[in-house]
Coordinates of C-alpha atoms and ligand atoms in Angstrom, one line a residue:
X543 CA 25.7 -22.1 -23.9
X544 CA 23.3 -20.1 -25.9
X545 CA 19.9 -20.8 -25.2
X546 CA 17.3 -21.4 -27.7
X547 CA 14.8 -19.1 -28.7
X548 CA 12.0 -21.0 -27.0
X549 CA 13.1 -20.3 -24.3
X550 CA 13.4 -16.1 -25.5
X551 CA 11.2 -13.5 -23.8
X552 CA 9.6 -15.4 -20.8
X553 CA 8.6 -15.1 -17.7
X554 CA 9.2 -17.9 -14.5
X555 CA 7.0 -18.8 -12.1
X556 CA 9.1 -20.7 -8.9
X557 CA 6.6 -23.1 -6.8
X558 CA 7.7 -24.9 -3.5
X559 CA 4.9 -27.5 -4.5
X560 CA 4.6 -28.7 -0.6
X561 CA 2.2 -25.3 -0.3
X562 CA 1.5 -24.1 -3.4
X563 CA -1.8 -26.6 -4.1
X564 CA -3.7 -29.9 -2.3
X565 CA -5.9 -31.0 -4.6
X566 CA -6.7 -33.8 -2.1
X567 CA -7.1 -32.2 0.4
X568 CA -4.2 -33.9 3.2
X569 CA -2.5 -30.7 3.8
X570 CA 0.0 -30.9 1.2
X571 CA 0.1 -29.5 -1.8
X572 CA 0.7 -31.5 -4.6
X573 CA 1.0 -32.1 -8.9
X574 CA -2.4 -32.5 -9.4
X575 CA -2.9 -29.1 -7.7
X576 CA -0.2 -27.3 -9.9
X577 CA -2.3 -28.7 -12.9
X578 CA -5.3 -26.9 -11.0
X579 CA -4.0 -23.9 -11.3
X580 CA -2.1 -24.0 -14.8
X581 CA -4.4 -21.2 -16.8
X582 CA -4.5 -18.7 -13.7
X583 CA -0.4 -19.4 -14.2
X584 CA -1.4 -18.6 -18.1
X585 CA -3.9 -16.0 -17.2
X586 CA -1.4 -13.4 -14.7
X587 CA 1.7 -14.3 -17.9
X588 CA 3.9 -16.9 -16.4
X589 CA 5.6 -19.1 -19.0
X590 CA 8.3 -20.7 -17.4
X591 CA 8.3 -23.1 -14.3
X592 CA 10.4 -24.0 -11.7
X593 CA 8.9 -26.4 -9.3
X594 CA 11.3 -27.7 -7.0
X595 CA 12.1 -30.8 -6.3
X596 CA 9.1 -34.0 -6.7
X597 CA 11.1 -36.5 -6.2
X598 CA 11.2 -39.6 -3.5
X599 CA 11.7 -38.2 -0.5
X600 CA 12.2 -39.0 3.1
X601 CA 11.5 -34.9 3.3
X602 CA 14.9 -34.1 5.3
X603 CA 14.7 -30.8 3.5
X604 CA 11.5 -30.9 2.1
X605 CA 12.1 -33.0 -1.0
X606 CA 15.7 -32.2 -1.3
X607 CA 17.1 -34.9 0.2
X608 CA 16.0 -37.9 -3.1
X609 CA 15.6 -41.2 -1.8
X610 CA 14.7 -41.8 -5.4
X611 CA 15.3 -39.9 -9.0
X612 CA 12.6 -42.5 -11.0
X613 CA 9.8 -41.9 -9.0
X614 CA 7.9 -38.7 -7.5
X615 CA 7.2 -38.9 -4.6
X616 CA 3.2 -39.9 -3.5
X617 CA 2.6 -37.4 -1.8
X618 CA 3.1 -35.0 -4.0
X619 CA 1.5 -37.7 -7.0
X620 CA 2.4 -40.6 -9.3
X621 CA 4.5 -40.4 -12.4
X622 CA 1.5 -40.1 -14.4
X623 CA 0.7 -37.0 -13.3
X624 CA 4.2 -35.4 -14.4
X625 CA 3.1 -36.5 -17.4
X626 CA -0.2 -34.9 -17.3
X627 CA 1.5 -31.5 -15.9
X628 CA 3.8 -31.3 -18.8
X629 CA 1.4 -32.1 -21.4
X630 CA -0.6 -29.8 -20.2
X631 CA 1.6 -26.7 -19.3
X632 CA 2.2 -27.6 -23.4
X633 CA -0.7 -26.8 -24.1
X634 CA -0.7 -23.2 -21.8
X635 CA 2.8 -22.7 -24.0
X636 CA 4.3 -23.1 -20.8
X637 CA 7.2 -24.8 -20.2
X638 CA 9.0 -26.7 -17.0
X639 CA 12.1 -26.9 -15.6
X640 CA 13.0 -29.7 -12.6
X641 CA 14.8 -29.6 -9.6
X642 CA 17.6 -32.0 -9.8
X643 CA 19.8 -32.2 -7.0
X644 CA 23.1 -33.5 -7.8
X645 CA 25.4 -32.8 -5.2
X646 CA 23.6 -35.4 -2.3
X647 CA 21.0 -38.1 -2.1
X648 CA 19.1 -38.8 1.5
X649 CA 20.8 -41.7 2.8
X650 CA 17.7 -43.5 2.1
X651 CA 18.4 -43.7 -1.1
X652 CA 19.8 -47.6 -2.5
X653 CA 23.0 -46.2 -3.4
X654 CA 24.0 -44.9 0.6
X655 CA 22.0 -48.1 1.8
X656 CA 24.0 -50.5 0.1
X657 CA 27.1 -48.5 0.5
X658 CA 26.8 -48.9 4.0
X659 CA 25.9 -52.4 4.4
X660 CA 28.5 -53.3 2.2
X661 CA 32.0 -51.7 2.1
X662 CA 33.3 -53.1 -0.7
X663 CA 30.4 -52.4 -3.3
X664 CA 31.1 -50.3 -6.4
X665 CA 28.0 -47.5 -4.0
X666 CA 30.4 -46.9 -0.8
X667 CA 32.4 -45.3 -3.8
X668 CA 29.6 -43.1 -4.4
X669 CA 30.1 -41.2 -1.5
X670 CA 32.9 -40.1 0.7
X671 CA 33.4 -42.6 4.0
X672 CA 36.8 -41.4 5.8
X673 CA 38.2 -42.5 9.3
X674 CA 37.6 -40.3 11.8
X675 CA 40.7 -38.9 14.0
X676 CA 41.3 -40.9 17.0
X677 CA 42.9 -38.3 20.0
X678 CA 43.8 -40.5 22.8
X679 CA 40.0 -42.6 23.8
X680 CA 38.3 -40.1 22.2
X681 CA 37.3 -40.6 17.8
X682 CA 37.0 -36.9 16.1
X683 CA 36.0 -36.4 13.0
X684 CA 38.0 -37.0 9.8
X685 CA 38.5 -32.5 9.9
X686 CA 37.0 -29.3 11.1
X687 CA 34.6 -28.2 8.7
X688 CA 31.4 -26.8 10.1
X689 CA 28.3 -27.7 7.2
X690 CA 25.2 -24.9 5.6
X691 CA 23.2 -26.9 8.1
X692 CA 25.3 -25.4 11.3
X693 CA 26.8 -29.3 12.1
X694 CA 30.1 -30.9 11.6
X695 CA 30.0 -31.7 8.1
X696 CA 30.6 -35.3 9.4
X697 CA 28.3 -38.5 11.2
X698 CA 29.9 -41.6 12.7
X699 CA 28.7 -43.9 10.2
X700 CA 26.4 -46.7 13.1
X701 CA 28.4 -49.6 14.5
X702 CA 32.0 -50.4 15.6
X703 CA 34.2 -48.7 13.4
X704 CA 35.5 -45.2 12.9
X705 CA 34.1 -44.3 9.6
X706 CA 32.4 -41.2 8.9
X707 CA 30.5 -39.6 5.7
X708 CA 30.5 -36.3 4.4
X709 CA 27.7 -34.0 4.3
X710 CA 27.7 -30.7 3.7
X711 CA 23.8 -30.0 4.2
X712 CA 22.2 -32.6 7.2
X713 CA 23.0 -35.8 7.9
X714 CA 20.3 -36.8 5.9
X715 CA 22.3 -35.9 3.0
X716 CA 25.4 -37.9 2.1
X717 CA 27.4 -36.2 -0.4
X718 CA 27.8 -37.9 -3.7
X719 CA 31.6 -38.4 -5.1
X720 CA 31.3 -36.7 -8.3
X721 CA 35.1 -38.0 -9.2
X722 CA 33.8 -41.6 -9.8
X723 CA 32.9 -42.3 -13.2
X724 CA 30.0 -44.7 -12.6
X725 CA 27.9 -41.6 -9.8
X726 CA 28.6 -39.4 -12.9
X727 CA 26.7 -41.8 -15.5
X728 CA 23.7 -42.8 -13.1
X729 CA 22.9 -38.7 -13.2
X730 CA 23.0 -38.9 -16.6
X731 CA 20.6 -41.4 -17.1
X732 CA 18.1 -39.8 -14.5
X733 CA 19.0 -36.6 -17.0
X734 CA 18.2 -38.3 -19.9
X735 CA 14.8 -39.7 -18.5
X736 CA 13.1 -37.0 -17.5
X737 CA 13.9 -34.8 -21.1
X738 CA 12.6 -37.9 -23.0
X739 CA 9.7 -37.7 -20.8
X740 CA 9.1 -34.3 -22.2
X741 CA 10.7 -31.9 -19.5
X742 CA 11.9 -28.2 -21.0
X743 CA 15.3 -27.8 -18.7
X744 CA 16.4 -28.6 -14.3
X745 CA 17.6 -25.4 -12.3
X746 CA 20.7 -27.7 -10.7
X747 CA 20.4 -27.8 -6.7
X748 CA 23.8 -26.7 -5.2
X749 CA 25.3 -26.9 -8.8
X750 CA 28.4 -25.2 -6.5
X751 CA 29.6 -28.1 -4.5
X752 CA 29.8 -30.9 -7.0
X753 CA 33.4 -30.5 -6.3
X754 CA 35.5 -30.9 -3.0
X755 CA 39.2 -30.7 -1.9
X756 CA 38.8 -34.0 -1.3
X757 CA 42.5 -34.0 0.6
X758 CA 39.6 -32.8 3.7
X759 CA 42.6 -31.1 5.4
X760 CA 41.5 -29.3 8.4
X761 CA 41.1 -25.9 7.8
X762 CA 43.0 -23.3 9.6
X763 CA 40.4 -20.0 9.7
X764 CA 39.2 -19.3 12.9
X765 CA 37.1 -22.0 14.4
X766 CA 33.5 -21.1 15.7
X767 CA 32.5 -21.8 19.9
X768 CA 32.2 -25.3 18.8
X769 CA 35.7 -26.2 16.8
X770 CA 33.9 -25.8 13.7
X771 CA 35.2 -24.4 11.1
X772 CA 33.0 -22.6 8.0
X773 CA 35.3 -22.8 4.9
X774 CA 32.5 -23.3 2.4
X775 CA 35.8 -22.7 -0.9
X776 CA 36.7 -26.5 0.9
X777 CA 32.9 -27.4 -1.1
X778 CA 32.5 -24.2 -3.7
X779 CA 33.5 -23.4 -6.8
X780 CA 36.8 -25.6 -7.3
X781 CA 38.2 -26.2 -10.0
X782 CA 37.0 -29.7 -10.9
X783 CA 33.2 -28.3 -11.0
X784 CA 33.6 -27.3 -14.7
X785 CA 35.1 -30.3 -16.2
X786 CA 32.3 -32.3 -14.4
X787 CA 29.7 -29.9 -16.7
X788 CA 31.2 -29.9 -19.9
X789 CA 31.2 -33.4 -19.4
X790 CA 27.5 -33.5 -18.8
X791 CA 27.0 -31.2 -21.4
X792 CA 29.0 -33.4 -24.2
X793 CA 26.5 -36.8 -22.9
X794 CA 23.4 -34.8 -22.3
X795 CA 22.5 -31.5 -22.4
X796 CA 24.1 -30.8 -26.2
X797 CA 21.0 -33.5 -27.3
X798 CA 18.4 -31.8 -25.9
X799 CA 16.5 -28.5 -26.4
X800 CA 16.6 -27.4 -23.0
X801 CA 16.8 -24.9 -20.7
X802 CA 19.5 -25.1 -17.8
X803 CA 19.6 -23.1 -14.6
X804 CA 22.8 -23.6 -12.0
X805 CA 22.1 -22.5 -8.3
X806 CA 25.8 -21.4 -7.7
X807 CA 25.1 -19.6 -4.1
X808 CA 27.2 -17.0 -2.6
X809 CA 31.8 -16.5 -3.3
X810 CA 31.2 -16.5 -6.6
X811 CA 32.9 -13.7 -8.9
X812 CA 31.6 -13.1 -12.2
X813 CA 34.2 -15.2 -14.5
X814 CA 33.5 -18.5 -12.8
X815 CA 29.9 -17.7 -13.3
X816 CA 30.9 -17.3 -16.9
X817 CA 33.0 -20.5 -16.7
X818 CA 29.5 -22.2 -16.7
X819 CA 27.3 -20.0 -19.2
X820 CA 29.5 -18.8 -21.4
X821 CA 27.2 -18.3 -24.4
X822 CA 30.3 -20.2 -26.4
X823 CA 31.9 -22.0 -23.9
X824 CA 29.7 -22.8 -20.9
X825 CA 27.7 -25.9 -20.3
X826 CA 24.7 -24.8 -18.8
X827 CA 22.8 -21.9 -19.7
X828 CA 22.4 -18.8 -16.5
X829 CA 23.2 -19.4 -12.9
X830 CA 21.3 -18.0 -10.1
X831 CA 23.9 -16.5 -8.1
X832 CA 23.0 -14.9 -4.0
X833 CA 24.6 -10.8 -4.7
X834 CA 21.1 -9.5 -5.0
X835 CA 19.3 -11.6 -2.1
X836 CA 19.9 -9.7 1.8
X837 CA 21.0 -6.3 0.7
X838 CA 19.4 -5.2 3.7
X839 CA 21.9 -7.1 6.2
X840 CA 19.3 -9.7 7.3
X841 CA 21.7 -12.2 7.2
X842 CA 23.1 -13.1 10.0
X843 CA 22.0 -10.8 11.4
X844 CA 20.9 -12.3 15.2
X845 CA 22.7 -9.6 17.2
X846 CA 21.2 -7.0 15.0
X847 CA 18.3 -4.6 16.4
X848 CA 15.4 -4.0 13.6
X849 CA 16.8 -0.6 12.8
X850 CA 19.9 -1.5 11.9
X851 CA 18.0 -4.1 9.0
X852 CA 17.6 -1.2 6.5
X853 CA 17.9 -1.7 2.2
X854 CA 21.0 -0.5 1.3
X855 CA 19.7 0.7 -2.8
X856 CA 23.1 1.9 -3.5
X857 CA 24.9 -1.8 -3.3
X858 CA 21.8 -3.1 -4.6
X859 CA 22.5 -0.9 -7.4
X860 CA 25.7 -1.6 -8.2
X861 CA 25.3 -5.6 -7.4
X862 CA 23.0 -5.3 -10.2
X863 CA 25.2 -4.1 -11.9
X864 CA 28.5 -5.6 -11.5
X865 CA 26.9 -9.0 -12.6
X866 CA 25.2 -7.4 -16.0
X867 CA 28.5 -5.4 -17.2
X868 CA 30.3 -9.1 -16.5
X869 CA 28.2 -11.6 -17.7
X870 CA 25.4 -9.8 -19.8
X871 CA 27.2 -10.0 -23.8
X872 CA 28.4 -13.3 -23.0
X873 CA 25.3 -15.4 -21.1
X874 CA 21.6 -15.1 -20.0
X875 CA 20.8 -14.1 -16.6
X876 CA 18.2 -15.0 -14.8
X877 CA 16.8 -12.1 -11.9
X878 CA 15.0 -13.1 -9.1
X879 CA 14.5 -10.8 -5.4
X880 CA 13.6 -14.4 -3.7
X881 CA 13.0 -18.3 -3.9
X882 CA 12.0 -20.9 -1.3
X883 CA 15.7 -20.0 0.4
X884 CA 15.5 -16.4 1.8
X885 CA 12.9 -14.8 3.8
X886 CA 10.3 -12.9 1.4
X887 CA 11.4 -10.5 -0.8
X888 CA 8.7 -7.6 0.1
X889 CA 9.6 -8.2 3.7
X890 CA 13.0 -7.7 2.6
X891 CA 13.2 -4.6 0.3
X892 CA 9.2 -3.5 0.5
X893 CA 7.5 -2.7 3.3
X894 CA 3.9 -4.6 5.1
X895 CA 2.4 -1.1 5.9
X896 CA 2.9 -0.2 1.8
X897 CA 2.0 -3.5 1.2
X898 CA 0.2 -3.7 -2.3
X899 CA 2.8 -0.2 -3.2
X900 CA 6.2 -2.1 -2.6
X901 CA 4.8 -5.4 -3.4
X902 CA 3.8 -3.3 -7.1
X903 CA 7.6 -1.6 -7.2
X904 CA 9.9 -4.4 -6.3
X905 CA 7.8 -6.0 -9.5
X906 CA 8.9 -3.3 -11.7
X907 CA 11.6 -2.5 -10.6
X908 CA 13.2 -6.7 -11.8
X909 CA 10.9 -6.9 -14.5
X910 CA 12.6 -5.1 -17.3
X911 CA 16.1 -5.4 -16.1
X912 CA 18.6 -7.8 -18.4
X913 CA 17.9 -11.3 -18.0
X914 CA 15.1 -13.6 -17.8
X915 CA 12.7 -12.8 -14.7
X916 CA 11.6 -15.2 -12.0
X917 CA 9.3 -14.7 -9.8
X918 CA 8.7 -16.6 -6.5
X919 CA 5.3 -18.2 -5.8
X920 CA 2.6 -15.0 -3.8
X921 CA 5.3 -12.4 -4.5
X922 CA 2.2 -11.4 -7.2
X923 CA -0.1 -11.4 -4.5
X924 CA 1.9 -9.4 -2.1
X925 CA 2.7 -12.5 0.4
X926 CA 4.9 -11.5 3.2
X927 CA 7.1 -13.4 6.2
X928 CA 5.2 -15.4 9.4
X929 CA 5.1 -13.8 12.7
X930 CA 5.2 -16.9 14.7
X931 CA 5.3 -17.6 18.8
X932 CA 8.4 -20.4 19.0
X933 CA 11.4 -21.5 17.3
X934 CA 9.5 -24.3 17.4
X935 CA 7.4 -23.2 14.3
X936 CA 10.3 -23.7 11.7
X937 CA 11.9 -27.0 12.1
X938 CA 10.2 -27.8 9.3
X939 CA 12.9 -26.3 7.8
X940 CA 16.1 -28.7 9.0
X941 CA 18.8 -25.8 9.3
X942 CA 16.8 -23.1 11.3
X943 CA 16.1 -26.7 13.9
X944 CA 20.1 -27.2 13.9
X945 CA 20.5 -23.9 14.4
X946 CA 18.2 -23.3 17.4
X947 CA 19.9 -26.3 19.1
X948 CA 23.3 -24.9 18.3
X949 CA 21.4 -20.9 19.8
X950 CA 20.6 -22.8 23.3
X951 CA 23.5 -24.4 24.2
X952 CA 24.9 -21.2 22.7
X953 CA 21.7 -19.7 25.8
X954 CA 19.9 -17.2 23.7
X955 CA 16.9 -16.7 24.6
X956 CA 13.9 -18.5 22.8
X957 CA 12.5 -14.9 21.8
X958 CA 15.4 -13.8 20.6
X959 CA 15.5 -16.5 18.5
X960 CA 12.3 -16.7 17.7
X961 CA 12.3 -12.9 16.7
X962 CA 15.2 -13.6 14.9
X963 CA 14.0 -16.4 12.3
X964 CA 10.9 -14.0 11.6
X965 CA 13.2 -11.9 10.2
X966 CA 15.2 -14.6 8.5
X967 CA 14.2 -18.4 8.6
X968 CA 13.6 -19.9 4.9
X969 CA 10.3 -20.7 6.4
X970 CA 9.2 -17.0 6.0
X971 CA 8.6 -18.2 2.5
X972 CA 7.1 -22.0 2.6
X973 CA 3.7 -20.7 3.7
X974 CA 0.9 -22.3 1.6
X975 CA -0.1 -20.1 -1.3
X976 CA -3.5 -17.5 -0.4
X977 CA -6.1 -18.2 -3.1
X978 CA -8.9 -16.9 -1.1
X979 CA -10.4 -16.1 1.9
X980 CA -11.5 -19.9 3.3
X981 CA -10.4 -22.2 5.2
X982 CA -6.6 -22.4 4.9
X983 CA -6.7 -19.5 2.6
X984 CA -8.3 -21.8 0.0
X985 CA -5.2 -24.2 0.1
X986 CA -6.5 -27.2 1.7
X987 CA -8.9 -27.9 4.1
X988 CA -6.6 -30.2 5.9
X989 CA -3.6 -28.6 8.3
X990 CA -0.8 -27.8 6.0
X991 CA 2.7 -28.0 7.4
X992 CA 3.5 -24.8 8.0
X993 CA 1.0 -22.1 9.6
X994 CA -1.3 -20.3 7.0
X995 CA -0.8 -16.3 7.3
X996 CA -3.1 -14.7 8.7
X997 CA -3.4 -11.4 6.7
X998 CA -4.7 -13.7 3.9
X999 CA -8.4 -12.0 5.8
X1000 CA -6.6 -9.0 4.8
X1001 CA -6.9 -9.3 0.9
X1002 CA -3.3 -11.1 0.5
X1003 CA -5.4 -13.1 -1.6
X1004 CA -6.2 -14.6 -5.0
X1005 CA -9.7 -14.5 -5.3
X1006 CA -9.7 -10.6 -4.1
X1007 CA -7.6 -9.6 -6.3
X1008 CA -8.5 -11.8 -9.2
X1009 CA -11.0 -8.6 -10.7
X1010 CA -10.2 -5.5 -8.7
X1011 CA -7.9 -3.3 -11.5
X1012 CA -5.9 -2.0 -8.7
X1013 CA -4.7 -5.1 -7.0
X1014 CA -1.2 -6.3 -7.0
X1015 CA -1.8 -9.3 -8.9
X1016 CA -3.8 -7.2 -11.5
X1017 CA -0.7 -4.9 -11.7
X1018 CA 2.1 -8.3 -12.4
X1019 CA -0.4 -9.1 -15.0
X1020 CA -0.2 -6.0 -16.9
X1021 CA 3.8 -5.0 -16.5
X1022 CA 4.9 -9.0 -17.7
X1023 CA 2.1 -8.5 -20.8
X1024 CA 4.4 -5.1 -21.0
X1025 CA 7.8 -7.1 -20.6
X1026 CA 6.5 -9.8 -23.0
X1027 CA 5.8 -6.8 -26.0
X1028 CA 8.2 -8.1 -28.7
X1029 CA 9.6 -3.9 -28.6
X1030 CA 9.6 -4.2 -25.1
X1031 CA 11.7 -7.2 -24.9
X1032 CA 13.9 -6.0 -27.5
X1033 CA 14.9 -2.9 -25.8
X1034 CA 15.3 -5.0 -22.7
X1035 CA 17.6 -7.6 -24.3
X1036 CA 19.8 -5.6 -26.1
X1037 CA 19.2 -1.9 -25.4
X1038 CA 22.1 -0.1 -23.3
X1039 CA 21.9 -0.3 -19.7
X1040 CA 22.5 2.1 -17.5
X1041 CA 22.0 2.9 -14.0
X1042 CA 20.4 6.1 -13.4
X1043 CA 22.0 8.2 -10.4
X1044 CA 24.1 5.4 -8.6
X1045 CA 24.6 7.8 -5.9
X1046 CA 21.0 8.2 -5.2
X1047 CA 20.5 6.4 -1.6
X1048 CA 16.7 5.9 -1.7
X1049 CA 15.7 5.5 -6.3
X1050 CA 16.3 2.3 -8.3
X1051 CA 16.6 4.0 -11.5
X1052 CA 18.0 2.3 -14.8
X1053 CA 18.1 2.8 -18.3
X1054 CA 18.2 0.6 -21.4
X1055 CA 19.0 2.6 -24.3
X1056 CA 18.1 1.2 -28.0
X1057 CA 15.6 2.0 -31.2
X1058 CA 13.8 4.4 -27.7
X1059 CA 14.7 4.8 -23.7
X1060 CA 13.1 2.8 -21.5
X1061 CA 13.0 4.2 -18.7
X1062 CA 12.5 2.4 -14.7
X1063 CA 12.1 4.9 -11.6
X1064 CA 11.1 3.0 -8.3
X1065 CA 11.3 4.6 -4.6
X1066 CA 12.6 1.7 -2.2
X1067 CA 11.3 4.2 0.8
X1068 CA 8.0 3.7 2.7
X1069 CA 8.5 7.8 2.5
X1070 CA 8.1 10.9 0.1
X1071 CA 12.1 11.9 -1.6
X1072 CA 12.6 13.4 -5.3
X1073 CA 14.8 12.3 -8.4
X1074 CA 15.6 14.6 -11.3
X1075 CA 14.7 13.6 -14.8
X1076 CA 16.4 15.6 -17.6
X1077 CA 13.9 14.1 -20.6
X1078 CA 10.9 14.3 -21.9
X1079 CA 8.2 11.0 -22.1
X1080 CA 6.4 10.3 -24.4
X1081 CA 4.5 7.5 -22.8
X1082 CA 3.9 6.0 -18.5
X1083 CA 3.5 2.3 -19.5
X1084 CA 3.3 1.3 -16.2
X1085 CA 2.7 3.1 -12.7
X1086 CA 1.0 2.2 -9.1
X1087 CA 0.1 5.9 -8.4
X1088 CA -2.5 7.8 -9.5
X1089 CA -1.5 11.0 -10.2
X1090 CA 2.2 11.9 -11.7
X1091 CA 3.9 14.4 -9.1
X1092 CA 7.2 16.0 -11.9
X1093 CA 6.9 19.7 -12.0
X1094 CA 10.6 21.7 -12.9
X1095 CA 12.4 18.3 -14.4
X1096 CA 12.0 16.6 -10.8
X1097 CA 9.2 13.8 -9.8
X1098 CA 8.4 13.8 -6.5
X1099 CA 7.6 9.7 -5.3
X1100 CA 5.9 8.7 -2.8
X1101 CA 6.1 5.7 -0.4
X1102 CA 7.6 3.2 -3.0
X1103 CA 6.1 4.7 -6.5
X1104 CA 7.4 3.0 -9.5
X1105 CA 7.8 4.0 -13.2
X1106 CA 8.0 2.2 -16.7
X1107 CA 8.3 5.2 -18.9
X1108 CA 9.2 5.2 -22.5
X1109 CA 11.4 8.4 -24.0
Ligands
GLC2104 C1 19.5 -25.9 -2.2 C2 18.5 -25.6 -2.3 C3 17.6 -25.7 -1.0 C4 18.4 -26.9 -0.1 C5 20.1 -27.1 -0.1 C6 20.3 -28.8 -0.4 O1 20.8 -24.6 -1.6 O2 18.0 -24.8 -3.0 O3 16.8 -25.1 -0.3 O4 18.5 -26.6 1.0 O5 20.6 -26.7 -1.8 O6 20.0 -29.3 -1.1
CA2105 CA1 -1.8 -33.3 -1.3

């Protein structure tokens, strides 16, 4: 679908509410905390917020397990607080996307409770219940599928029966059955409720998985040591997904001026992305895919050495180009380096040894590509991964907890697991936002869920950076102001995009060719490299070093040096 002009030329910001700002000192970030920081966000130039789930939840997966879609979780505030947030954001020209979880509910949701207690209820068919397999007197799950959080996709229903229910995430997150029209109506009603309240759109969580192979036949792919098979095609990007969303669009979305961003994960091909987001025929506006995350090989890096983790700059450029070429003429696209499901971008593609330079370089490189950029909270001050000491420090992520159980059973040491989690865990990006040098980095006076990153004492905080014209934060503000410039926006959205010197192993450079040429050149390495450039540039719009080294048409690029040029 084509988005309305209301959503053009915006720069997004992703908030993980539990870790952003705590207004009442209970250690949990909340809506009033977000409201108190709207002026800050507007000052830096963010005008589109995606806020991770705020609904009532037992927090098994930090709010992605919803037990009441119509209530704000009391930890985050009240329904009134949400209304105030929307009003206050709109006053500042900021639009709000809520994170809407459609693939599963909490097991504590009344629908699921009813489904459990009364197998003849209509809610029973809101979920997937199947009989286990009997082998002798052993009862086994209905099939061998493994889910995203290191367990079987089946959990036994308590009591004297052979029943199991299906869940691709944690066992406290039963998947809902989109084949059931009454279930679909429930979700339409929820969406209308929030759009009528004034919410500007949704980030649609785990969207890829709404349709499953409901034959639930075991997979014949090779099993893991526990006998489970991680065959995500059985519950990802399946044909029925597109018809569900077309109906959702007809029933709800097409009646509102809203923005819809689907999270569609791995294994997605551009043609499938377009089935969702094509200007003319797609039911939503844009899809997040994971193609540009993890291009340093850290994903699944349990048995890799640190030296083996290195950004493959050519592969990264190729991914951006591939998606641009396939989708840009027919679809809006989001841009991001990281979010609450990934380690910090700075620790992935940048370097803590060049924190300020690399945070700026990543910002500049992302911001001027075609699409709508989404910056993850804290990246604007250079936040990076944690260095925790034991697996338990990561257990606020149920996925990490389950994975640790499996790895310990396979014989891995805690030291090995901790090293791996420090590199890959989602908890890396869920630590408190670093506001100042005060207690817990000014996030809260009470102990936060995830320990604060100690680097807030070394300048990685808002207060130290906001008045320093050379800080990472002020660089973001300046670069975002350029991104918002209508002339630049026109070049970015409609100029002809090309990667410059694709085979260069260290430099990420591109151009948009329109009324003028806009050029980004970034050294992605922590050492000096050279880059040939045969144009004369008229203007240096953005740069993260004090002087320019350009001789005989060659740039000498120091560690993580980045330019935005006008030619
Ligand atoms: C999405 C969310 C992730 C969550 C999962 C289950 O991938 O981004 O945080 O764990 O869905 O809802
Ligand atoms: Ca609080």
